[in-house]
Short mmCIF file of C-alpha atoms and ligand atoms in Angstrom, two decimals:
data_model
loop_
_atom_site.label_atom_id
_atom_site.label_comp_id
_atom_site.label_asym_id
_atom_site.label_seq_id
_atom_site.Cartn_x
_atom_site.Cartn_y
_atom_site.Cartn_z
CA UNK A 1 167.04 153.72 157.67
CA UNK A 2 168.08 154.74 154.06
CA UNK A 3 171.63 156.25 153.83
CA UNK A 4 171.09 160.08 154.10
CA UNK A 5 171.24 162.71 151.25
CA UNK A 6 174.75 164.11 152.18
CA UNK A 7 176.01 160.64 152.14
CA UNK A 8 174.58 159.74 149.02
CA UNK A 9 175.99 162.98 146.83
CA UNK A 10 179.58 162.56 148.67
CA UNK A 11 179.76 159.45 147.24
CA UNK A 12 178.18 160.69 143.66
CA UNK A 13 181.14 164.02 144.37
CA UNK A 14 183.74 161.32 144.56
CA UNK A 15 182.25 159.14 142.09
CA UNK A 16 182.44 161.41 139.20
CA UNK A 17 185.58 163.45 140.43
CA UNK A 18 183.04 166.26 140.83
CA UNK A 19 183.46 169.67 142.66
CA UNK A 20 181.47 168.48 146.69
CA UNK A 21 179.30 171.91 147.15
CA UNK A 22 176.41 169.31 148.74
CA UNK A 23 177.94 168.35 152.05
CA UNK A 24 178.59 171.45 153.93
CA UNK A 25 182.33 170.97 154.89
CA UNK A 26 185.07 173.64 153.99
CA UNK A 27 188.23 172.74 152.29
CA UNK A 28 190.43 174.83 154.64
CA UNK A 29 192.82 173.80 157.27
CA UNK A 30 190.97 175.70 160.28
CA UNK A 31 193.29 178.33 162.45
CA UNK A 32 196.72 177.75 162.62
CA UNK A 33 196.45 177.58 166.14
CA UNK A 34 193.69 175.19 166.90
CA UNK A 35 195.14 172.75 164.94
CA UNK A 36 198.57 173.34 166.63
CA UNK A 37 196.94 172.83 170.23
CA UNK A 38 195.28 169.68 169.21
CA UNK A 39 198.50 168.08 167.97
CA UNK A 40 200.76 169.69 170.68
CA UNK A 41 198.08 167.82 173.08
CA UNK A 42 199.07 164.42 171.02
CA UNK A 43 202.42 164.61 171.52
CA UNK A 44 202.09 165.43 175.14
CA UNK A 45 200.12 161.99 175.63
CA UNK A 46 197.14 163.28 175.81
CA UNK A 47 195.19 160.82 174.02
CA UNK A 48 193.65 158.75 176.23
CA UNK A 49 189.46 159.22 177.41
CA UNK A 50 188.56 162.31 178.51
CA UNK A 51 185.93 162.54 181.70
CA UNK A 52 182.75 161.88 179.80
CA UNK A 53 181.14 165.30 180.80
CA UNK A 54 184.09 166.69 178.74
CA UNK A 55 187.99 168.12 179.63
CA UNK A 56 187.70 170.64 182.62
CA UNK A 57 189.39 173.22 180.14
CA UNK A 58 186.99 173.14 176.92
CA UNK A 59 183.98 172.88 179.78
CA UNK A 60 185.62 176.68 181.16
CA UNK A 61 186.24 177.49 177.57
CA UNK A 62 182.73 176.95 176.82
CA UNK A 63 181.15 178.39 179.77
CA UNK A 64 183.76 181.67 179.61
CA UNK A 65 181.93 181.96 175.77
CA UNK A 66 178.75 181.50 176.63
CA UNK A 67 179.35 184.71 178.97
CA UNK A 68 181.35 186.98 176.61
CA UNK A 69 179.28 186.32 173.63
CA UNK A 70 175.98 186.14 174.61
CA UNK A 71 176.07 187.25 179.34
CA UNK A 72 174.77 184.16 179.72
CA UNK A 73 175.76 182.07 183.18
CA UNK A 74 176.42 179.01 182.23
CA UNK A 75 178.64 177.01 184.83
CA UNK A 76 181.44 174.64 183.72
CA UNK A 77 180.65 171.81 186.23
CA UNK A 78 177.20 170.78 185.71
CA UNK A 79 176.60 173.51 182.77
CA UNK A 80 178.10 172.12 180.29
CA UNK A 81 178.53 168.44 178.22
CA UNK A 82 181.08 168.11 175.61
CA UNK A 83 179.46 165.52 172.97
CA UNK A 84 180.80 163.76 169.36
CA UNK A 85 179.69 166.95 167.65
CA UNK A 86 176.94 168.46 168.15
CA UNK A 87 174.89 165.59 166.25
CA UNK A 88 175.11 163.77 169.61
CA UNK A 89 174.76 166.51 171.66
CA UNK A 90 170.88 166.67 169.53
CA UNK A 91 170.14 163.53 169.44
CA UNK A 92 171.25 162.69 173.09
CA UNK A 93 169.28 165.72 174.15
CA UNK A 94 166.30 164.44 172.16
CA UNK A 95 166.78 160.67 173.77
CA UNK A 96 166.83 162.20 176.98
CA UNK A 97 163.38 164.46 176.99
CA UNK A 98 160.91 162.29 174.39
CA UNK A 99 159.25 159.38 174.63
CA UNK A 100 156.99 157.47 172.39
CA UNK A 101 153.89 159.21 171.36
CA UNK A 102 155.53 162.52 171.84
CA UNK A 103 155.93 165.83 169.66
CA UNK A 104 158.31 167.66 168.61
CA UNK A 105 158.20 170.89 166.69
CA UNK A 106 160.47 172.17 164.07
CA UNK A 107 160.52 174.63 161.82
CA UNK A 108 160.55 173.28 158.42
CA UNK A 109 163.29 173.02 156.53
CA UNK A 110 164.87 171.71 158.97
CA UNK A 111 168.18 169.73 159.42
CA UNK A 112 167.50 165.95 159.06
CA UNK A 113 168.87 164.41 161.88
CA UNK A 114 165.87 166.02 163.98
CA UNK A 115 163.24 163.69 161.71
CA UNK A 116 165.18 160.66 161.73
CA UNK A 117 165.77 161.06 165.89
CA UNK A 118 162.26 161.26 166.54
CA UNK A 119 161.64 158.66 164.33
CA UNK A 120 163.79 156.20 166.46
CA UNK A 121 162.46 157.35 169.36
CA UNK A 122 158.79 156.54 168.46
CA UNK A 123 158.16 160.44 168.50
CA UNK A 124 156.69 162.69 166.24
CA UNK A 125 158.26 165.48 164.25
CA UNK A 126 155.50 168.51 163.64
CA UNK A 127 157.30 170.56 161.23
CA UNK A 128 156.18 174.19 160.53
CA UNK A 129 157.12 176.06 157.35
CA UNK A 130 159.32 179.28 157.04
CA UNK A 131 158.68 180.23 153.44
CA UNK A 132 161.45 182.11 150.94
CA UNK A 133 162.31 184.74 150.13
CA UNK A 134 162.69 186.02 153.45
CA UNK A 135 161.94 183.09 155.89
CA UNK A 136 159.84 184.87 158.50
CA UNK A 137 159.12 182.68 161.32
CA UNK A 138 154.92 182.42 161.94
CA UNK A 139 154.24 182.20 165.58
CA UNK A 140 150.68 182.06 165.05
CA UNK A 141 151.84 178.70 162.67
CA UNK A 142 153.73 177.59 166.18
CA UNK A 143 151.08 178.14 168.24
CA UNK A 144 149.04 176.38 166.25
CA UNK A 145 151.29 173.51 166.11
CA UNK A 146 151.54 172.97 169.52
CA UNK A 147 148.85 169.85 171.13
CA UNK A 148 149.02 168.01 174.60
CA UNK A 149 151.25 166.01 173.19
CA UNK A 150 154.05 168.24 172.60
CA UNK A 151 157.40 168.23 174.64
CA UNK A 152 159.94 169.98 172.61
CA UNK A 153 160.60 173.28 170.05
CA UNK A 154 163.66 172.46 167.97
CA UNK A 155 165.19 175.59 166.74
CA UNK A 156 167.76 176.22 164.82
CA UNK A 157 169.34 179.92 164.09
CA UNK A 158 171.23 180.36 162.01
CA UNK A 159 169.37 178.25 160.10
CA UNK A 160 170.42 175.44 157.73
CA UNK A 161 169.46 175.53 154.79
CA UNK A 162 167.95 178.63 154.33
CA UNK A 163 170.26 180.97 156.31
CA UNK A 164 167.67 182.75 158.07
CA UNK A 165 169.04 184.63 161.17
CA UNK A 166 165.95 184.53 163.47
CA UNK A 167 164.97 188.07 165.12
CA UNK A 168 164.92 188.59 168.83
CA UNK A 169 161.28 189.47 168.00
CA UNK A 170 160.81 185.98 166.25
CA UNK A 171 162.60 184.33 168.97
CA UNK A 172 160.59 186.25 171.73
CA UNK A 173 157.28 184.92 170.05
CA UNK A 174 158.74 181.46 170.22
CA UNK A 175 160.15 181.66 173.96
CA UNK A 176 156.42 183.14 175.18
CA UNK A 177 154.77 179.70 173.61
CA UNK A 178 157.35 177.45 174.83
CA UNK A 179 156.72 179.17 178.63
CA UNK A 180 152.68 179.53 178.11
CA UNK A 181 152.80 175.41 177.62
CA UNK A 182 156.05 174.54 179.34
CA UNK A 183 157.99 173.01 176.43
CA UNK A 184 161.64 172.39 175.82
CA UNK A 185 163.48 174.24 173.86
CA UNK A 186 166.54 172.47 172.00
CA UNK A 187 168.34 175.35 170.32
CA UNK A 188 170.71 174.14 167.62
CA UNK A 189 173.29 177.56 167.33
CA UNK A 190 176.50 175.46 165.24
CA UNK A 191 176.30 178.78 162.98
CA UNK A 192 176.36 181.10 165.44
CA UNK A 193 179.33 182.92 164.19
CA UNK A 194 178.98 182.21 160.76
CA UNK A 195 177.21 185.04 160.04
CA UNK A 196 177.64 187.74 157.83
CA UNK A 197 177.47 191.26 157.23
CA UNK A 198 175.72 193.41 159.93
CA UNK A 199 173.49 190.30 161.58
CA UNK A 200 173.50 189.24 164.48
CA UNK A 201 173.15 185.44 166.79
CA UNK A 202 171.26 185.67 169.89
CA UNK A 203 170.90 182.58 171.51
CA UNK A 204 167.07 182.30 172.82
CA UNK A 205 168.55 180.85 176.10
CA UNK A 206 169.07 184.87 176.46
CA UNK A 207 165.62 185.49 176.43
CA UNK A 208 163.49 186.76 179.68
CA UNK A 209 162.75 183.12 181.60
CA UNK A 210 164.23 180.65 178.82
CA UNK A 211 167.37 179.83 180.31
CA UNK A 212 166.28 177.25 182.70
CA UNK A 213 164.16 175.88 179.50
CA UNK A 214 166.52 175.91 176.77
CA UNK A 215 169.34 173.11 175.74
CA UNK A 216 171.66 175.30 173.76
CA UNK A 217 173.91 173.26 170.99
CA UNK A 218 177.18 174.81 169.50
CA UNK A 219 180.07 172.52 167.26
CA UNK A 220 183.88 173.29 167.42
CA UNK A 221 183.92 171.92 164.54
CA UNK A 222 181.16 174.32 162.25
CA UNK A 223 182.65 177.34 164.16
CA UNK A 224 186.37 175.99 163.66
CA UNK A 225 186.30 174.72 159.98
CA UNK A 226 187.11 171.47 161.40
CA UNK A 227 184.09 169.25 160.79
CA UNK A 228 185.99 165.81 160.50
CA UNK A 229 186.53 166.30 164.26
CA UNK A 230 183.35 165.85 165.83
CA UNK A 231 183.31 168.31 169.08
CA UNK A 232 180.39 169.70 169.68
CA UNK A 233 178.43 170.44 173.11
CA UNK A 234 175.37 171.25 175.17
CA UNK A 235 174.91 173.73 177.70
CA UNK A 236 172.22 174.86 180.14
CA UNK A 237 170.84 174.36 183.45
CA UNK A 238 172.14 171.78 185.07
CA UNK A 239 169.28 169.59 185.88
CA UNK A 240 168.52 169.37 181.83
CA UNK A 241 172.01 169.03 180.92
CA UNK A 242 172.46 165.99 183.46
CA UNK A 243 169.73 164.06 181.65
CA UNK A 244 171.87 164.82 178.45
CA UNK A 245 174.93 163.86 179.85
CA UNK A 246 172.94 161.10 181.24
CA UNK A 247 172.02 159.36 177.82
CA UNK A 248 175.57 160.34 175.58
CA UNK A 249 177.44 158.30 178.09
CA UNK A 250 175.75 155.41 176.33
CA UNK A 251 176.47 156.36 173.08
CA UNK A 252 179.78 157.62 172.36
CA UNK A 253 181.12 157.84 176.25
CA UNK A 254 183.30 160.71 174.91
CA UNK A 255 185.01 162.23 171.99
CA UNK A 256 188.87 162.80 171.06
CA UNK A 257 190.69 164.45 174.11
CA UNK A 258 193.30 166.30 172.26
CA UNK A 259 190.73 167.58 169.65
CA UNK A 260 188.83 168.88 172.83
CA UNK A 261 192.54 170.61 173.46
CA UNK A 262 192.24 172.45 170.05
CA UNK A 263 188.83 173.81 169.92
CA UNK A 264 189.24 174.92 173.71
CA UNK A 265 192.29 177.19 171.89
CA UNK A 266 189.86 178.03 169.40
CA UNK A 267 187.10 179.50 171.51
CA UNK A 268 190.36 181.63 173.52
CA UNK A 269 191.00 183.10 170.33
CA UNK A 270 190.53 186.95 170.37
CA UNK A 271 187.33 188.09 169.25
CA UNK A 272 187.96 189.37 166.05
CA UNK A 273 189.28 185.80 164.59
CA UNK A 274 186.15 184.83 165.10
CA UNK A 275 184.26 187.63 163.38
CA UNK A 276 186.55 187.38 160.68
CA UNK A 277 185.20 183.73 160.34
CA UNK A 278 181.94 184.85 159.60
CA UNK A 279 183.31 187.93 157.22
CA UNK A 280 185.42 185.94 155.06
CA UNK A 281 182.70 183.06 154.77
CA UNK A 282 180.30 186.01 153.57
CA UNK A 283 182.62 187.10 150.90
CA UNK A 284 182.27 184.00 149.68
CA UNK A 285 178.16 183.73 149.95
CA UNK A 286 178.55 186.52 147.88
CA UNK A 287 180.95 185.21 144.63
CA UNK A 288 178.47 181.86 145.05
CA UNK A 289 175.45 184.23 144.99
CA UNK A 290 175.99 186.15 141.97
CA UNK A 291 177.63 183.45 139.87
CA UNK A 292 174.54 181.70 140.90
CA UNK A 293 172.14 185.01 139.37
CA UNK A 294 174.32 185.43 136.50
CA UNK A 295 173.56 181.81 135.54
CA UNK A 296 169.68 182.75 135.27
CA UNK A 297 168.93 181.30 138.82
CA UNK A 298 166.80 183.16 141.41
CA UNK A 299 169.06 183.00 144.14
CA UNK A 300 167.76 183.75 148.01
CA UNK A 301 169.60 185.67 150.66
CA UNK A 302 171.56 183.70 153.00
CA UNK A 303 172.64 185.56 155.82
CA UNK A 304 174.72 183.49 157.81
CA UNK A 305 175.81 179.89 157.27
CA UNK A 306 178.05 177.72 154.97
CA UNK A 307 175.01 177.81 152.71
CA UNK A 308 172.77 179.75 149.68
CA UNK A 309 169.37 178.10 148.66
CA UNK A 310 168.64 178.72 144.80
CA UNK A 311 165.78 178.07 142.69
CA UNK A 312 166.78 176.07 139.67
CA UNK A 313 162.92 176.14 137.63
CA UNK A 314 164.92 178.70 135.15
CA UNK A 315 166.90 175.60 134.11
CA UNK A 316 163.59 173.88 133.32
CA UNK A 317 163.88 171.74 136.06
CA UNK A 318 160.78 170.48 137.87
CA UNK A 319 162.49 168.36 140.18
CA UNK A 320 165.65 169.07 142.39
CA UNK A 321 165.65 165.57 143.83
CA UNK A 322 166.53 164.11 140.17
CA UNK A 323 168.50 167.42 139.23
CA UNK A 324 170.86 166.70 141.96
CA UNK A 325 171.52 163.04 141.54
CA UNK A 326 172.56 163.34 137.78
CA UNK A 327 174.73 166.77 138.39
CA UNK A 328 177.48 165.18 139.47
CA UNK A 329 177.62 163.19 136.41
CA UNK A 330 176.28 165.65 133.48
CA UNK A 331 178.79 168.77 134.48
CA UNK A 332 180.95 167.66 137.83
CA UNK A 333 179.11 169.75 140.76
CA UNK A 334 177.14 167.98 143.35
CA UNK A 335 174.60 170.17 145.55
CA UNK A 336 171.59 169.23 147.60
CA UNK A 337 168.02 169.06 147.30
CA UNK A 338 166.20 171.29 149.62
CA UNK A 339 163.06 168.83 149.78
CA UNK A 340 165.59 166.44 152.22
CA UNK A 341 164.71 169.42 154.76
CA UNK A 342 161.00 169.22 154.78
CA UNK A 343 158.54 166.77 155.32
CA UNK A 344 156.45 167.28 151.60
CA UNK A 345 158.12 168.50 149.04
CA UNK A 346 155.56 170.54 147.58
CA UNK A 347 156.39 174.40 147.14
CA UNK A 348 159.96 173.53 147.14
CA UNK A 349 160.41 171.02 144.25
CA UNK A 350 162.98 173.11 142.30
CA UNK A 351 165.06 174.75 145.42
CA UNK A 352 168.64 173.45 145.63
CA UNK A 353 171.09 174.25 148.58
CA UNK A 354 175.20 175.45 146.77
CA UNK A 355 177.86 174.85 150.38
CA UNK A 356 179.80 178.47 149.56
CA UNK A 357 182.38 177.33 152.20
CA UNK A 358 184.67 176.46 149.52
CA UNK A 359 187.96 178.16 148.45
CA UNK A 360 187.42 180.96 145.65
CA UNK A 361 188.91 179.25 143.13
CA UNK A 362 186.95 175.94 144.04
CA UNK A 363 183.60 178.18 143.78
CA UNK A 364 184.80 179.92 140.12
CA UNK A 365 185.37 176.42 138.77
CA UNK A 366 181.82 175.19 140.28
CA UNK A 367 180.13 178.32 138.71
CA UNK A 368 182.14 177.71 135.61
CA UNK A 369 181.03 173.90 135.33
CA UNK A 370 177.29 175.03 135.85
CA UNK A 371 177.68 177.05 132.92
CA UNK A 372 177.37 173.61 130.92
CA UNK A 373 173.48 173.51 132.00
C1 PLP B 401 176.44 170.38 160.74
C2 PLP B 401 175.22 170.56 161.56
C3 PLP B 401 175.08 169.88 162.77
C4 PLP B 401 176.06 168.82 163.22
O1 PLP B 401 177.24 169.37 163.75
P1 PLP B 401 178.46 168.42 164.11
O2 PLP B 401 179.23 169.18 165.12
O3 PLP B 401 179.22 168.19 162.84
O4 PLP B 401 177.91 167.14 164.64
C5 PLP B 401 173.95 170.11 163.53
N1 PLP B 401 173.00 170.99 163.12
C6 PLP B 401 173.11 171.66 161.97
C7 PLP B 401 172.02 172.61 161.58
C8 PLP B 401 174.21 171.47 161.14
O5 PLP B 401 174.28 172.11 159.97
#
């Protein structure tokens, strides 16, 4: 398989000493005291393999947020899988229920590593499109979607690219197809409290008779500003978390015990450190979004996420694929095409995604450079 898009305009970023607002990391050190946990845990001699279900601790960490956040009962033994990010935790989840021949439904854009899963696995990925400006979700598209063949609804709210908070009444016309033809539902939530302004996560899982359907997938390190440490996890009922559990044993085994120390700090923190995650990060939506505007660009509301989708046709671009391969060279900003997300490019051939999780002064310089265009 061909090396993937965020890959490909790192490499451009470092290539031409431009400013990286393609990959989605932040450029942050995380909370003071997750980091201290995870290298407190070092220098206790903690870093040898964890259990491969995950450190008892994070696992009660987890379960204890699953509760406070959201009421739902998720136990630490059996409830829980602690995976290499929650990249793993997806694609071990999506190992464990498809098989060849299989569907797989996804709202389109959607985040790549879905495709390229199924592809491995022989399946099929049936995407369905949420359309800007307001990315409404069309259950009458789902329903549509849905064949003898299909196994699995990938969701994903908040929702990268777009940042699209999906509605309990969106998710509630999603969790009565998945129950009227017994399907799956892989819930990818690494955003959940990225969000911004008066919105609101709510984990389908939470929704009348979806628990005991739903895998539910959350990353330390999205939630943590840590992304180079790869802790991520699963949770549900136990019998479809076992088969997860089941199939990550073969790939990674298990993922860096005193990290696991730090993000189980992390999700102890007191509540309002991790709202003001999701504040601060919106601030900064906001500088991106109107530097964005003032540059001529029609710029869509993101309302949760490290990310703002803009549409660069004002520019006299036809083609965001091309647009974003030479930025990095003509002005010194990389950014990524929105087409990567969706299976045909067509209706969104001039839509670029801008990573706001950037310091301020990062984000003035990137607006500044754009100027150039
Ligand atoms: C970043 C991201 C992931 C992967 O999370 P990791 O914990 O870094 O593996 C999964 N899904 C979405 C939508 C993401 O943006």
């Amino acid at each position: 398989m061909a090396e993937t898009i965020f890959s490909e305009m790192s490499r451009l970023a470092l290539e031409h000493d431009a400013i990286n607002l393609g990959q989605g990391f932040p450029d942050t050190p995380g909370p003071r005291e997750v980091v201290d946990a995870a290298v407190a845990a070092m220098h206790k001699g903690w870093n040898q393999y964890p259990p491969a279900v995950g450190i008892a601790s994070l696992r009660t960490a987890i379960a204890e947020h699953q509760r406070h956040w959201y009421g739902l009962d998720v136990a630490a033994d059996g409830g829980v899988v602690v995976c290499s990010g929650a990249s793993e935790a997806l694609s071990s989840a999506m190992t464990a229920l498809l098989r060849p021949g299989d569907e797989v439904i996804a709202l389109e854009p959607y985040y790549d590593l879905y495709g390229a899963t199924a592809e491995l696995l022989g399946a099929r990925l049936v995407p369905v499109r949420i359309h800007a400006p307001d990315y409404a979700v069309d259950a009458d598209a789902v329903r549509a979607a849905v064949t003898d063949r299909t196994r699995m609804i990938v969701l994903n709210t908040p929702h990268n690219p777009t940042g699209a908070v999906l509605s309990r009444a969106e998710l509630q016309s999603i969790a009565d197809i998945a129950i009227e033809h017994d399907l799956v539902v892989l819930s990818d939530e690494v955003y959940e409290h990225l969000v911004f302004d008066d919105e609101r996560h709510i984990p389908i899982a939470s929704l009348p008779g979806m628990f005991e359907r739903t895998i539910t997938v959350g990353s330390g390190g999205k939630t943590f500003s840590v992304t180079g440490w790869k802790i991520g996890w699963a949770t549900g009922p136990a019998d479809l978390v076992g088969k997860v559990l089941g199939v990550k044993q073969w790939f990674s085994f298990a993922a860096g015990t005193p990290l696991q120390h730090g993000i189980a700090t992390g999700l102890e923190l007191p509540d309002e450190r991790l709202e003001a995650l999701g504040a601060d990060l919106g601030r900064k939506r906001d500088l991106l979004t109107e530097g964005l505007r003032d540059l001529g660009l029609e710029v869509f509301h993101s309302k949760a996420t490290y990310f703002v989708t803009a549409d660069v046709a004002p520019l006299g671009v036809t083609d965001s694929l091309e647009f974003c391969r030479s930025l990095p060279e003509r002005v010194g900003v990389a950014a990524v095409p929105n087409q990567v997300f969706h299976a045909s490019p067509v209706g969104v051939e001039t839509q670029v995604r801008f990573a706001c999780c950037k310091r301020d002064e990062v984000l003035a310089d990137a607006l500044l450079r754009l100027r150039k265009l």
